[in-house]
DNA sequence: CTCATATTCAACCAATCAGTTGAGTATCCG
DNA sequence: CGGATACTCAACTGATTGGTTGAATATGAG
């Protein structure tokens, strides 16, 4: 994988199955078997999804007898929020600045000159 | 398109090229040509990326002579933040609750029997 | 040691994705 | 009108993804 972590995290959460897993891991750590419960999907498929989350750094795993419980690593979520919020804020600022400019426009300016009307057919020309 | 918007938005931002576009659209609206500038990539490819962002609801487009300037729709970002923050907060709470429990443990309990050997590797690097 | 449980590995498949090139459409300008 | 500019559509391609099944590994219980 020659792809940066931010990309991996976004990609990981682009799948509803994986988002569901994250939602449940936020409540409690869980094994592959437990996670697989609600899904109509093979155990191996769930294992693969878990692997994607792990590669993205969203979950860590430990060993507990045969089980390998997954644990949500919430810090990575902060990385996403940081990215998103940065640009949301930037855009927001820009918009409010635009609003301010518009609000300051003096009344004697007509910012929307009506374009000259190209005219119609020559049928039934009126004198 | 049988895929929910949240999935589309996450997927849209899973690509570095598209994240870069979003970053620049946060600064100013831009046309396909302008956006394509820095990329070593055909105009059509950029147009396609823009389409993905549009389908995800992240940008809207208008018409201005031949140009079709793209405009960042920041509200959608809020949807992501809402999702992420919900689970981050949930996990966070859970951890602090756990901390509280541990802090309350009477002294005569040894809550952390030291494992004979912390699993040394646990996971070999796969080629 | 042998068996059961929990999980992963490996090979395969269909669908989607990110990119390409080439042709087509929309809009303005002279 | 005819061109130039800005963009999109269509068809193709190789890589990745989300799923499958069957075999393999890891660990604890008897």
mmCIF file of C-alpha atoms (C1' of nucleotides) in Angstrom, chain C residues 3-30:
data_model
loop_
_atom_site.group_PDB
_atom_site.id
_atom_site.type_symbol
_atom_site.label_atom_id
_atom_site.label_comp_id
_atom_site.label_asym_id
_atom_site.label_seq_id
_atom_site.Cartn_x
_atom_site.Cartn_y
_atom_site.Cartn_z
ATOM 1 C "C1'" DC C 3 -10.149 -32.069 19.259
ATOM 2 C "C1'" DA C 4 -12.828 -27.859 19.168
ATOM 3 C "C1'" DT C 5 -12.865 -22.937 18.683
ATOM 4 C "C1'" DA C 6 -11.344 -18.592 16.670
ATOM 5 C "C1'" DT C 7 -9.199 -16.593 13.238
ATOM 6 C "C1'" DT C 8 -6.394 -16.008 9.085
ATOM 7 C "C1'" DC C 9 -4.381 -17.237 4.384
ATOM 8 C "C1'" DA C 10 -4.928 -18.191 -0.565
ATOM 9 C "C1'" DA C 11 -7.018 -18.281 -4.776
ATOM 10 C "C1'" DC C 12 -10.591 -16.774 -7.352
ATOM 11 C "C1'" DC C 13 -14.463 -13.626 -9.327
ATOM 12 C "C1'" DA C 14 -17.392 -9.633 -10.542
ATOM 13 C "C1'" DA C 15 -17.763 -4.840 -9.945
ATOM 14 C "C1'" DT C 16 -15.835 -0.431 -9.364
ATOM 15 C "C1'" DC C 17 -12.134 2.971 -9.953
ATOM 16 C "C1'" DA C 18 -8.613 6.040 -11.765
ATOM 17 C "C1'" DG C 19 -6.636 6.918 -15.553
ATOM 18 C "C1'" DT C 20 -6.199 7.152 -20.852
ATOM 19 C "C1'" DT C 21 -7.534 8.798 -25.812
ATOM 20 C "C1'" DG C 22 -10.832 10.461 -29.180
ATOM 21 C "C1'" DA C 23 -15.012 12.388 -30.466
ATOM 22 C "C1'" DG C 24 -18.913 15.427 -29.249
ATOM 23 C "C1'" DT C 25 -21.366 19.531 -27.144
ATOM 24 C "C1'" DA C 26 -21.918 24.313 -25.386
ATOM 25 C "C1'" DT C 27 -20.835 29.028 -25.472
ATOM 26 C "C1'" DC C 28 -18.644 33.176 -26.845
ATOM 27 C "C1'" DC C 29 -16.067 36.142 -30.374
ATOM 28 C "C1'" DG C 30 -15.024 38.225 -34.857
#
